[in-house]
PDB file of C-alpha atoms in Angstrom:
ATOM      1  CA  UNK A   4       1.078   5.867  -0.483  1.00 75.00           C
ATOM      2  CA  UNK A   5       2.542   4.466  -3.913  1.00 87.00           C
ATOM      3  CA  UNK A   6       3.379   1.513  -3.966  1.00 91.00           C
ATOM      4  CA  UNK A   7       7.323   0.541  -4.612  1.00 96.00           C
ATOM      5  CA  UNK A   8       7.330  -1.889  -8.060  1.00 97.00           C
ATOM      6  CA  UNK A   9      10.376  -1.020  -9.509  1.00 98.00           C
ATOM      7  CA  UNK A  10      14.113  -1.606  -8.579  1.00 98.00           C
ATOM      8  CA  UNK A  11      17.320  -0.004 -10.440  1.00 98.00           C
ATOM      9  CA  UNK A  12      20.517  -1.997 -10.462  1.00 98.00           C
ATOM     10  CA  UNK A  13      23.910  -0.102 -11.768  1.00 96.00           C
ATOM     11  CA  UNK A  14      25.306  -2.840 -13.596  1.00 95.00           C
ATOM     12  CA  UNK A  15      27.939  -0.346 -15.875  1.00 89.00           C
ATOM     13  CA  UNK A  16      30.827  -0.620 -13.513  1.00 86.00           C
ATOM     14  CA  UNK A  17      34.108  -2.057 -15.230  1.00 82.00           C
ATOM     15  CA  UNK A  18      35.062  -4.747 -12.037  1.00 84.00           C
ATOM     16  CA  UNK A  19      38.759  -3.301 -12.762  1.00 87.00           C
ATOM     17  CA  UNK A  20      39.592  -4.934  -9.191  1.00 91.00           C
ATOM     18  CA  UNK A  21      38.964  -8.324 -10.562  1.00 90.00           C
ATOM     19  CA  UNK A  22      41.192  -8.571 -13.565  1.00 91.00           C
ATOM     20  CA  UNK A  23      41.870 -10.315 -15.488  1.00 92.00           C
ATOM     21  CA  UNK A  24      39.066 -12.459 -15.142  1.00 90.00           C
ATOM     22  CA  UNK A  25      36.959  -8.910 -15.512  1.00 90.00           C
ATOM     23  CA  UNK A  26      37.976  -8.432 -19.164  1.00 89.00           C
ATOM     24  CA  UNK A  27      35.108 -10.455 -20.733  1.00 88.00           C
ATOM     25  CA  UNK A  28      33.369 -11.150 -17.764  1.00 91.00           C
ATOM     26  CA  UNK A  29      31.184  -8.770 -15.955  1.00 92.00           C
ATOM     27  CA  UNK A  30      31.594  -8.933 -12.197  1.00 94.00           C
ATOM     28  CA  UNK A  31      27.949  -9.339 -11.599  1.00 95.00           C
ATOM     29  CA  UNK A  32      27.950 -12.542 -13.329  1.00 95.00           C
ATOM     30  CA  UNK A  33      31.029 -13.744 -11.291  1.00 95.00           C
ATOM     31  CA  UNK A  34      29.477 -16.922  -9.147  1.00 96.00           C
ATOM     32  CA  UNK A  35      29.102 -16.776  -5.238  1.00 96.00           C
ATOM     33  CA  UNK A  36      28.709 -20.692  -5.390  1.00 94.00           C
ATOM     34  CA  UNK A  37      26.339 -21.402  -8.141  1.00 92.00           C
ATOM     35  CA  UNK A  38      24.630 -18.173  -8.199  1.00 95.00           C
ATOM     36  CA  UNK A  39      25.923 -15.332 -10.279  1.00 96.00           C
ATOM     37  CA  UNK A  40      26.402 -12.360  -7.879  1.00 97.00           C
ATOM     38  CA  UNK A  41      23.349 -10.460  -9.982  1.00 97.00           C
ATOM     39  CA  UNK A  42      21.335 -13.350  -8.983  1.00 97.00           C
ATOM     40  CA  UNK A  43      21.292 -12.635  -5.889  1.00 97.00           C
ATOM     41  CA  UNK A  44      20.199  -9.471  -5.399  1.00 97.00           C
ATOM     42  CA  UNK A  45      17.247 -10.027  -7.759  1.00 97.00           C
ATOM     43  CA  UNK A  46      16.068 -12.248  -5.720  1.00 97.00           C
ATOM     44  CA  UNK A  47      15.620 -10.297  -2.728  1.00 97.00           C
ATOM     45  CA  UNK A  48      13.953  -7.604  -4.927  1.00 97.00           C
ATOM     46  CA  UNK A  49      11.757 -10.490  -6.172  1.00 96.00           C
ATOM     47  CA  UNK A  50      11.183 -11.815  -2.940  1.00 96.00           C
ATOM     48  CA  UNK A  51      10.070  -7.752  -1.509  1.00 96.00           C
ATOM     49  CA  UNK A  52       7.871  -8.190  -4.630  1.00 96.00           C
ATOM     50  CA  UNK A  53       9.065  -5.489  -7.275  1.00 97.00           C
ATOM     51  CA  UNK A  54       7.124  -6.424 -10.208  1.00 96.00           C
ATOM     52  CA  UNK A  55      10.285  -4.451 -12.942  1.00 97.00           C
ATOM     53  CA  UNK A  56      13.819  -5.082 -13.102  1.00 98.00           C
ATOM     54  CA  UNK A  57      15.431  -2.024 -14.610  1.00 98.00           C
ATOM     55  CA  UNK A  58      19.261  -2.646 -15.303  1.00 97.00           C
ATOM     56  CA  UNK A  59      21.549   0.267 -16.049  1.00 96.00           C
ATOM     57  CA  UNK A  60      24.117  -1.349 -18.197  1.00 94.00           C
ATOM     58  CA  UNK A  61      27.640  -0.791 -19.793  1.00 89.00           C
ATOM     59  CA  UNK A  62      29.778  -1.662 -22.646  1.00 84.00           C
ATOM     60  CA  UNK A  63      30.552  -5.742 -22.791  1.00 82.00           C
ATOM     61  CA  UNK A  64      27.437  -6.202 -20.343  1.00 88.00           C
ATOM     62  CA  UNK A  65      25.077  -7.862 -22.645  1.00 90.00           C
ATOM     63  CA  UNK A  66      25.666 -11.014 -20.992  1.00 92.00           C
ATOM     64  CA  UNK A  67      23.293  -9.590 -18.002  1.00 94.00           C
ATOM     65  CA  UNK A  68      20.726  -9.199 -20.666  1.00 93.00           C
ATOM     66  CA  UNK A  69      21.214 -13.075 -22.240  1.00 92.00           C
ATOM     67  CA  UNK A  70      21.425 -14.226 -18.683  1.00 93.00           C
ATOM     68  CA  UNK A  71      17.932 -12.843 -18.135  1.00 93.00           C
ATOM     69  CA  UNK A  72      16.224 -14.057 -21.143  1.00 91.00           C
ATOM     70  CA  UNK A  73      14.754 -17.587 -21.891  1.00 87.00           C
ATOM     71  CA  UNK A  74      16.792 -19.986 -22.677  1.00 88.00           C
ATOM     72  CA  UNK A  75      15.087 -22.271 -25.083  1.00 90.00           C
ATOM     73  CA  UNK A  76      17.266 -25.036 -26.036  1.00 92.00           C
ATOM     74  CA  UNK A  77      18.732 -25.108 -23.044  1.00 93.00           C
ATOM     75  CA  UNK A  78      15.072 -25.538 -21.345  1.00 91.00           C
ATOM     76  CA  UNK A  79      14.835 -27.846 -24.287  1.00 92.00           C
ATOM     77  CA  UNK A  80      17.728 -30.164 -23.677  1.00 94.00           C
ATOM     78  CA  UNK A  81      17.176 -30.347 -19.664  1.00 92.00           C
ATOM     79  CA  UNK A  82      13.778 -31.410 -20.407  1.00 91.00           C
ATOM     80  CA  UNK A  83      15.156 -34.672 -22.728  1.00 92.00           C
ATOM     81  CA  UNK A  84      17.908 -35.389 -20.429  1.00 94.00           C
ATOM     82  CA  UNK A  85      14.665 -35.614 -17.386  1.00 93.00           C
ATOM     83  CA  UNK A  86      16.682 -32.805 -15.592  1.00 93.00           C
ATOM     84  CA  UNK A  87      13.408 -31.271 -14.356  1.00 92.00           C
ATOM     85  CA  UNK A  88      14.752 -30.166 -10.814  1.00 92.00           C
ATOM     86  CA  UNK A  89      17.256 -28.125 -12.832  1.00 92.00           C
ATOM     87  CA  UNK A  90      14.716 -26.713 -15.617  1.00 92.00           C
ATOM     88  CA  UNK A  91      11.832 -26.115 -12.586  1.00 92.00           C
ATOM     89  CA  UNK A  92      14.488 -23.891 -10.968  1.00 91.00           C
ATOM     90  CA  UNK A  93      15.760 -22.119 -14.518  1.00 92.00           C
ATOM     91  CA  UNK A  94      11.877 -21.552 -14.796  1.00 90.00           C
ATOM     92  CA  UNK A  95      11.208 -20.248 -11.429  1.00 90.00           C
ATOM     93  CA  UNK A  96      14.062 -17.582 -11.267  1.00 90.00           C
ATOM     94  CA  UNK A  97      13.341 -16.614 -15.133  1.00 91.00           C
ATOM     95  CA  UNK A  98      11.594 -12.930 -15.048  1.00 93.00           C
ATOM     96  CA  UNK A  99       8.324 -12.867 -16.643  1.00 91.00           C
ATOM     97  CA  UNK A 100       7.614 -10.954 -20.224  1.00 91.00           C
ATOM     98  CA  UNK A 101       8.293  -7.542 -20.006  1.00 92.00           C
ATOM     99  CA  UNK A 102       9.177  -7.549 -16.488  1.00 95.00           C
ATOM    100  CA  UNK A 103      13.112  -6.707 -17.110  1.00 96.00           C
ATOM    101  CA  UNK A 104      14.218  -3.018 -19.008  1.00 96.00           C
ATOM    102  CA  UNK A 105      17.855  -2.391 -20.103  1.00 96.00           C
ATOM    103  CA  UNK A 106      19.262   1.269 -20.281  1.00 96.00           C
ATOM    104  CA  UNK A 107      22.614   2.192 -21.169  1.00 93.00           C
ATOM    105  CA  UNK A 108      25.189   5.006 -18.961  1.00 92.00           C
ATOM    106  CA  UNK A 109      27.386   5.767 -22.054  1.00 86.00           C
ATOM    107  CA  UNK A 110      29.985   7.289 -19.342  1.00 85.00           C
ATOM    108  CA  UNK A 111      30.464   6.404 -16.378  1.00 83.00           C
ATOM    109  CA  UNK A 112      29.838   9.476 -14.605  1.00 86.00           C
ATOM    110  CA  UNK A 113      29.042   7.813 -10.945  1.00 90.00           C
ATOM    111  CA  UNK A 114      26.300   6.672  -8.873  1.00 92.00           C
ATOM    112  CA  UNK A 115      24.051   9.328  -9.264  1.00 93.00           C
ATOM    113  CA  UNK A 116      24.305   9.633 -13.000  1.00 94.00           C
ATOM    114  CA  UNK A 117      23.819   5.778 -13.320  1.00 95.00           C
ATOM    115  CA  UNK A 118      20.668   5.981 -11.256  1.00 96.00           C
ATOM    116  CA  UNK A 119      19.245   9.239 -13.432  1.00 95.00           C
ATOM    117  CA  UNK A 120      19.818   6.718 -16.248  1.00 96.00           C
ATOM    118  CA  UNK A 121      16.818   5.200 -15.458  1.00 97.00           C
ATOM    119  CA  UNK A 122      14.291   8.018 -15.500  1.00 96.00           C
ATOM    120  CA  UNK A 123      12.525   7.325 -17.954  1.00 96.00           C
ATOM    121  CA  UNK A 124      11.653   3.663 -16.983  1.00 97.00           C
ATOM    122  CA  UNK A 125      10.972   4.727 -13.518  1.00 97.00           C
ATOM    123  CA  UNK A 126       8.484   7.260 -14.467  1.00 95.00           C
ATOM    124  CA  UNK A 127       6.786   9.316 -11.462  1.00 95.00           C
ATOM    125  CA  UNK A 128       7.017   7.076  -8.988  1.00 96.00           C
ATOM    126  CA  UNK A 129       9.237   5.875  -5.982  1.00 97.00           C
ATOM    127  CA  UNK A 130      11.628   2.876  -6.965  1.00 98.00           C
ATOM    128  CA  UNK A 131      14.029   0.839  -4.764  1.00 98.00           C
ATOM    129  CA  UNK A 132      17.571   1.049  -5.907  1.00 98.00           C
ATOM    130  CA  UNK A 133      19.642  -1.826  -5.137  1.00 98.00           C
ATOM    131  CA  UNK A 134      23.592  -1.792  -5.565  1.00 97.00           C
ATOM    132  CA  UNK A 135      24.653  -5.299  -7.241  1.00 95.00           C
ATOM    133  CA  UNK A 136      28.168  -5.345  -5.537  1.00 94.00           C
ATOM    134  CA  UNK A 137      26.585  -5.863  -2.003  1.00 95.00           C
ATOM    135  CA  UNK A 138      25.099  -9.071  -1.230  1.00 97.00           C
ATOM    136  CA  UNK A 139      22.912  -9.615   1.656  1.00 96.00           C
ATOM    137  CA  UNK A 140      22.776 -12.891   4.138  1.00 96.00           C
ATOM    138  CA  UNK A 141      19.268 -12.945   6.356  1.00 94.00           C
ATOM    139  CA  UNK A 142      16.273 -15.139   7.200  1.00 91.00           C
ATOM    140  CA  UNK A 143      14.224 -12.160   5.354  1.00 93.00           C
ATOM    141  CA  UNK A 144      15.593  -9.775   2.685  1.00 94.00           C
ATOM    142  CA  UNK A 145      16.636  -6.691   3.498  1.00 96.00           C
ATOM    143  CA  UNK A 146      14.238  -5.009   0.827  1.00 97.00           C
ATOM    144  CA  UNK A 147      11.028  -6.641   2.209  1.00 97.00           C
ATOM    145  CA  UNK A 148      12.083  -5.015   5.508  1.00 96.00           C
ATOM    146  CA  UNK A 149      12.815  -1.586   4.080  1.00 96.00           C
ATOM    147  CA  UNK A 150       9.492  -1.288   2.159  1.00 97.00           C
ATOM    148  CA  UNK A 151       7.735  -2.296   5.460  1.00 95.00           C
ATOM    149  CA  UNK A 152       8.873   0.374   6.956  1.00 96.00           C
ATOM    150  CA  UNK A 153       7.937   2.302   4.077  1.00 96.00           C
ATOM    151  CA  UNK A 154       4.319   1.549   4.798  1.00 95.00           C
ATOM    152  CA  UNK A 155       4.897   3.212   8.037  1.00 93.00           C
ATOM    153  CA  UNK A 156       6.373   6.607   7.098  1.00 94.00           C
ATOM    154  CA  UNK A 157       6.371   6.816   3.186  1.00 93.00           C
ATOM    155  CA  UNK A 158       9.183   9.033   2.338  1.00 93.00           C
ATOM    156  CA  UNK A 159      12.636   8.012   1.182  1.00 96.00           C
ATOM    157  CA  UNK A 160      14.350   4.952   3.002  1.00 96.00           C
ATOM    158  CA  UNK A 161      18.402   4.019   3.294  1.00 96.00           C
ATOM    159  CA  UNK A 162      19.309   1.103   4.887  1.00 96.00           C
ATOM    160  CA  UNK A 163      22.824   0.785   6.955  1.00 93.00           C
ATOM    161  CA  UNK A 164      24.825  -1.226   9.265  1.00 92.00           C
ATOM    162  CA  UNK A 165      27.429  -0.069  11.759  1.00 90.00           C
ATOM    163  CA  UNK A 166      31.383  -0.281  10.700  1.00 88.00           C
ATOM    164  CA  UNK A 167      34.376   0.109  12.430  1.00 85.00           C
ATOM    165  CA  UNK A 168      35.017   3.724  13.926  1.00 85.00           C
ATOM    166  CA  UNK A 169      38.249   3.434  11.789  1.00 84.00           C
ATOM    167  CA  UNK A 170      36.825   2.857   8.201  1.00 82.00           C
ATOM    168  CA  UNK A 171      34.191   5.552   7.975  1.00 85.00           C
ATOM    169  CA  UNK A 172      35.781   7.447   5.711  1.00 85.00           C
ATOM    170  CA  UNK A 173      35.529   4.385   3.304  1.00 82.00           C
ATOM    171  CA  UNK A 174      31.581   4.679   3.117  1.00 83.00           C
ATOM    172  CA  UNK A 175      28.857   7.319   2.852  1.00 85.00           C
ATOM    173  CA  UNK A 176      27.772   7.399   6.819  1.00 89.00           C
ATOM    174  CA  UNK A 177      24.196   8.618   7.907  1.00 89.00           C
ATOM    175  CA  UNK A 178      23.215  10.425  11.418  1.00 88.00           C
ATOM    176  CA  UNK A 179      20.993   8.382  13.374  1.00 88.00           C
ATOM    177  CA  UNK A 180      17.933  10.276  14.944  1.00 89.00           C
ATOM    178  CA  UNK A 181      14.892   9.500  16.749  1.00 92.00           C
ATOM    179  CA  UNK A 182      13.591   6.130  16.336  1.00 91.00           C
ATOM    180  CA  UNK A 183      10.458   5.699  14.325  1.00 88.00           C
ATOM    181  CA  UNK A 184       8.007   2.816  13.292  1.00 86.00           C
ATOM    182  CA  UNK A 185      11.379   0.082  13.239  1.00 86.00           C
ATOM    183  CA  UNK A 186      13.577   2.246  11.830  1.00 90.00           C
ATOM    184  CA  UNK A 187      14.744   6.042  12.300  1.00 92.00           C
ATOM    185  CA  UNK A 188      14.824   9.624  11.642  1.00 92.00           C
ATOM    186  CA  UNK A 189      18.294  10.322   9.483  1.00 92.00           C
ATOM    187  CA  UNK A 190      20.042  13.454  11.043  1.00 89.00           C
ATOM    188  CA  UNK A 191      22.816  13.839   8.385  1.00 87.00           C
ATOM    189  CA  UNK A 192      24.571  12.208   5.397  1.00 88.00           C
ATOM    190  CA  UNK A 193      28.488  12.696   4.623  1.00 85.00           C
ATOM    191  CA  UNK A 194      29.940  10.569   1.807  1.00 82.00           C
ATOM    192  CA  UNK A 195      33.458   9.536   2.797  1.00 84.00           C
ATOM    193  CA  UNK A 196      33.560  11.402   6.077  1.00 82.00           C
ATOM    194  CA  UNK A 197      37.540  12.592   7.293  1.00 81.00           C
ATOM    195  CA  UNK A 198      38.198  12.229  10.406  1.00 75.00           C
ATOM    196  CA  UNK A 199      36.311  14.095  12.728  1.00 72.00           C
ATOM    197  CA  UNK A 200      33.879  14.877  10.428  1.00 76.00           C
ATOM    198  CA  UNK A 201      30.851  13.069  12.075  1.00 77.00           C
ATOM    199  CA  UNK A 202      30.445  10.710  15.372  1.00 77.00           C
ATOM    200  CA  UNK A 203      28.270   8.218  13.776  1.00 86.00           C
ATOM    201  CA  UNK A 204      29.689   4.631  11.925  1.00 88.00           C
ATOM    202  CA  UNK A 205      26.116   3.756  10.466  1.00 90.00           C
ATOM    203  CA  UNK A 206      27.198   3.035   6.854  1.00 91.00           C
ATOM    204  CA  UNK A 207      24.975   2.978   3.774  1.00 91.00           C
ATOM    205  CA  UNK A 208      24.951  -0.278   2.851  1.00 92.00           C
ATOM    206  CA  UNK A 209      23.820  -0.397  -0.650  1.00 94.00           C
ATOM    207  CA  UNK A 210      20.198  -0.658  -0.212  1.00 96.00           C
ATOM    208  CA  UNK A 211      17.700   2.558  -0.974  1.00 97.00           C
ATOM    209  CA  UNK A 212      14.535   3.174  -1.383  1.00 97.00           C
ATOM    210  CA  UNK A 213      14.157   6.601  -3.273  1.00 97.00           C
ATOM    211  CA  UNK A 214      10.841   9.737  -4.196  1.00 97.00           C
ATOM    212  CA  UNK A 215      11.558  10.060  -8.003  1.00 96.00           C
ATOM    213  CA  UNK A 216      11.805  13.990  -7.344  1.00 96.00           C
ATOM    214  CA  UNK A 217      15.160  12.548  -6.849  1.00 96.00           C
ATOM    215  CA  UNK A 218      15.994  12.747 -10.801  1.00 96.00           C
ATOM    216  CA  UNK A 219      15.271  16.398 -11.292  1.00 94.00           C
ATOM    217  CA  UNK A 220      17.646  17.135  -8.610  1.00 95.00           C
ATOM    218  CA  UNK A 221      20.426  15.109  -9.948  1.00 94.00           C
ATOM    219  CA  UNK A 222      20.035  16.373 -13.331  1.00 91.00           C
ATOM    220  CA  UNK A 223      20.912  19.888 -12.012  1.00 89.00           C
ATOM    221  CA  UNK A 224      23.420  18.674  -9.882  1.00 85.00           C
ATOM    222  CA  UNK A 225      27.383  20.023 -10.140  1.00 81.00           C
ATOM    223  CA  UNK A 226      29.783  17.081 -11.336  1.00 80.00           C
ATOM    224  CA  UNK A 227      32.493  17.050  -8.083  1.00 76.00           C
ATOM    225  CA  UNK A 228      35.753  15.560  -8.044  1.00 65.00           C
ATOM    226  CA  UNK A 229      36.662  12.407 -10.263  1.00 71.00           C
ATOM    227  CA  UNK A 230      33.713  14.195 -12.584  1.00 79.00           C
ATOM    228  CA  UNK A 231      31.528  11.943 -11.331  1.00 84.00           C
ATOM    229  CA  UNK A 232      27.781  12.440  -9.793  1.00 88.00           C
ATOM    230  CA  UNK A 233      27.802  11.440  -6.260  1.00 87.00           C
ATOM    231  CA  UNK A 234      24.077  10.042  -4.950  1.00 91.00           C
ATOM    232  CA  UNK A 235      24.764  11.346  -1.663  1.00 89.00           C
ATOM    233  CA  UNK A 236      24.815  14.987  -2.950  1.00 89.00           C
ATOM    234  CA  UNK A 237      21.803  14.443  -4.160  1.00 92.00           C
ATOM    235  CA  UNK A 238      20.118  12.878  -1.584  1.00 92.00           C
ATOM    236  CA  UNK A 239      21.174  15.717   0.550  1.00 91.00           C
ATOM    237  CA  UNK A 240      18.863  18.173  -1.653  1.00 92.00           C
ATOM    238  CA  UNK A 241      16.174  15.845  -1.597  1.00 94.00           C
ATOM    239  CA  UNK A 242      16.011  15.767   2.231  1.00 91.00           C
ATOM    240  CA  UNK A 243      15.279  19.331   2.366  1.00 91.00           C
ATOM    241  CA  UNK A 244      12.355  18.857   1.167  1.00 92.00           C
ATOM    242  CA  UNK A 245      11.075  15.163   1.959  1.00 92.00           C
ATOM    243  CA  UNK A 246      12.286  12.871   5.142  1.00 92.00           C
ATOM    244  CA  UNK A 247      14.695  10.356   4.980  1.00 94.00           C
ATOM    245  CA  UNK A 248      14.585   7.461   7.640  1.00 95.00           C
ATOM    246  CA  UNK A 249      17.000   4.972   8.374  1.00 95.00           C
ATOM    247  CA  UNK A 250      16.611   0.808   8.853  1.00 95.00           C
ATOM    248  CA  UNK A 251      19.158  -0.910  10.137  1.00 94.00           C
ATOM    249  CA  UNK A 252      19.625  -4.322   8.742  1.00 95.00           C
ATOM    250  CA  UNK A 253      21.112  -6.835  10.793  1.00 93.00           C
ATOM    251  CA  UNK A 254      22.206  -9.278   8.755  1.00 94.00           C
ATOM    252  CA  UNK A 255      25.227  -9.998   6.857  1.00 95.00           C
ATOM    253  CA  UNK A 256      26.645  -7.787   3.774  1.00 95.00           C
ATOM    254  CA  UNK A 257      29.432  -9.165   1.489  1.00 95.00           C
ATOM    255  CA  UNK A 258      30.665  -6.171  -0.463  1.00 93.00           C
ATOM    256  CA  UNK A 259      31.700  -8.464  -3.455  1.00 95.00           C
ATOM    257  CA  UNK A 260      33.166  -5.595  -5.627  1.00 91.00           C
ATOM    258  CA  UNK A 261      36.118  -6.270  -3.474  1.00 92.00           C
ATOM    259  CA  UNK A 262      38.053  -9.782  -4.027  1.00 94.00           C
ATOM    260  CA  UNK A 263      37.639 -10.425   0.291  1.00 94.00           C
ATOM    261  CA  UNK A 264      34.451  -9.873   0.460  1.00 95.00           C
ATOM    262  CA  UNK A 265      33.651 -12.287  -2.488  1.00 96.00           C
ATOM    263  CA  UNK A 266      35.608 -14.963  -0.817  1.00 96.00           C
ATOM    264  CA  UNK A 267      33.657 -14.360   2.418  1.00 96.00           C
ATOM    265  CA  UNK A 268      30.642 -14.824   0.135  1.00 97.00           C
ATOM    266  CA  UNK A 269      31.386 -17.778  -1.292  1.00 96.00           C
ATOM    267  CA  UNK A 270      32.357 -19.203   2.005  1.00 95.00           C
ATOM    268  CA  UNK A 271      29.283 -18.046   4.052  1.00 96.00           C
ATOM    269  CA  UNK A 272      26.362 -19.265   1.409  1.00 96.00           C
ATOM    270  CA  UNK A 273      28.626 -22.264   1.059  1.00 95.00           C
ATOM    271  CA  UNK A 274      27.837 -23.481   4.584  1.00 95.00           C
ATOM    272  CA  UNK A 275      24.323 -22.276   4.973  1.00 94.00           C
ATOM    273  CA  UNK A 276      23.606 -24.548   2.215  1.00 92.00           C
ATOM    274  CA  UNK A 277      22.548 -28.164   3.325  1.00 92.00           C
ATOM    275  CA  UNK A 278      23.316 -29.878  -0.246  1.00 92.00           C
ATOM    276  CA  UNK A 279      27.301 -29.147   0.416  1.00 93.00           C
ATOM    277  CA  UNK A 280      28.009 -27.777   3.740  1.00 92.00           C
ATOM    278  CA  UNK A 281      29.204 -31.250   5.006  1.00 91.00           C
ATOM    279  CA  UNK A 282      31.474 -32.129   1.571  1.00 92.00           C
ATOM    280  CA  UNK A 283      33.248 -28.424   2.384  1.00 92.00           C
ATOM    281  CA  UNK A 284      33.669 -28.173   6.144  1.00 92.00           C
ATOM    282  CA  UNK A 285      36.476 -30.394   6.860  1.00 90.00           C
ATOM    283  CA  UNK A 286      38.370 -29.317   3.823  1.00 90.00           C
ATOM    284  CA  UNK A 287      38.328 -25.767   4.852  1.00 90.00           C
ATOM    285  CA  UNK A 288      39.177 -26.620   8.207  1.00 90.00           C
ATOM    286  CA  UNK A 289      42.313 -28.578   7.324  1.00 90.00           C
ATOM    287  CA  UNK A 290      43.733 -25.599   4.754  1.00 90.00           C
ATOM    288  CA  UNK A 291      42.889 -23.602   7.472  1.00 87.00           C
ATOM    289  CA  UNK A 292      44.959 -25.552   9.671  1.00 87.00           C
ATOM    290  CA  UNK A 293      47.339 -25.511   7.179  1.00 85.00           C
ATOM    291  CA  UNK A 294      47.784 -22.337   6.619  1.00 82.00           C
ATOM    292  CA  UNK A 295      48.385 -21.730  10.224  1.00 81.00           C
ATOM    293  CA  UNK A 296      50.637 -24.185  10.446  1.00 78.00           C
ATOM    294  CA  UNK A 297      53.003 -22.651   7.820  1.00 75.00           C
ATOM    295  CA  UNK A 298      52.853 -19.361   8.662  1.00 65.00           C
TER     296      UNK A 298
END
């Protein structure tokens, strides 16, 4: 069994739903906190220990690639001012030489395209693919448990979480089978279901771990509508031919391509944090109050 020691991150998307503040800004460099949203998700990739960073840029993204490089003076000017807590942690989250890869998706042609992107840096081998919008909340990353159960049943791995009956049409939603290793056979994947479509609310929550026979079959696959290249479809092909199983993660996921769930965000890693929980707590209680109050 290969070992997984790369992870893709679409990075290309425009963040149109956070204008203005989107215009120069890419949204995975908005802040949950401290931490730009990017941040986070490299982190659990680092912590499941992927050993490559492969980032599938866009236009006005080289920010992602600055905010990945060593900083110099900056280590330089921490050091004279004796802030070594702060350079110790710059040091410790900085990727190692030749550890991080930066492609360009010219168009952006979906999901699928962005993730055939990065062919070429993925090479013959099985990769994780992590979407950047979706931050996860846990005692252990949800990678590290996907790739476990990866060393029980190899194959291709999609991790989900159950939504509300009423917004599955909203996600891509997977058919839960029989239960194997801690995880599960995958009966069926519909992106978007309508109503009626399927009886399962297990949603694909932005986590994958992907066979790179994946890329021939998206570079034959038919553009649908929006003329984008939907993963799904893909995916789909794939599992006639390899198994796809199913973890479910049980943590929290803060889709923070949408404005509410980067407030929830913000909120949630705010108070899990000991260095500011207390200085926050009563001030969001009383404009909670507030708020209340008024309306």
């Amino acid at each position: 069994m290969r070992k997984i020691r790369k992870a893709v991150f679409p990075v290309g998307g425009l963040g149109t739903r956070f204008l203005p503040a989107t215009k120069t800004v890419p949204k995975e460099m908005l802040t949950i906190v401290d931490k730009p949203v990017i941040q986070y998700v490299v982190d659990e990739a680092s912590e499941a220990g992927i050993e490559h960073l492969i980032f599938v840029t866009g236009r006005n993204k080289s920010v992602i690639e600055d905010y990945f490089d060593a900083q110099i003076e900056l280590y330089s000017t921490l050091e004279t001012r004796g802030k070594k807590k702060d350079l110790h942690h710059l040091q410790r989250i900085q990727p190692g030489p030749g550890t991080t890869s930066f492609t360009r998706q010219q168009e952006p042609l979906g999901l699928g395209h962005a993730v055939w992107c990065a062919r070429e840096l993925v090479g013959n081998e099985p990769f994780a693919l992590l979407l950047p919008d979706m931050v996860m909340q846990a005692s252990k990353g949800c990678l590290s448990e996907m790739i476990e159960l990866y060393h029980e049943t190899g194959g291709n791995i999609i991790a989900m979480q159950e939504c509300d009956p009423q917004e599955v049409h909203k996600y891509g939603i997977v058919g839960k089978g029989h239960v194997v290793a801690n995880g599960f056979k995958i009966t069926e994947m519909v992106e978007k279901p309508e109503k009626g479509q399927t009886t399962s609310n297990f949603y694909i929550n932005g986590r994958y771990i992907l066979q790179p026979e994946i890329f021939r079959i998206i570079e034959n696959q038919k553009y649908c509508l929006g003329n984008e290249i939907q993963l799904t479809d893909s995916m789909l092909d794939l599992a006639r031919s390899e198994p796809f199983y199913g973890f479910h993660f049980k943590g929290k996921t803060f889709d923070c391509g949408s404005k509410r769930g980067f407030i929830e965000a913000n909120v949630a890693f705010a108070l899990s944090r000991d260095d500011i929980r207390d200085q926050i707590t009563a001030p969001l209680a009383a404009l909670l109050k507030e708020t209340t109050t008024r309306n």
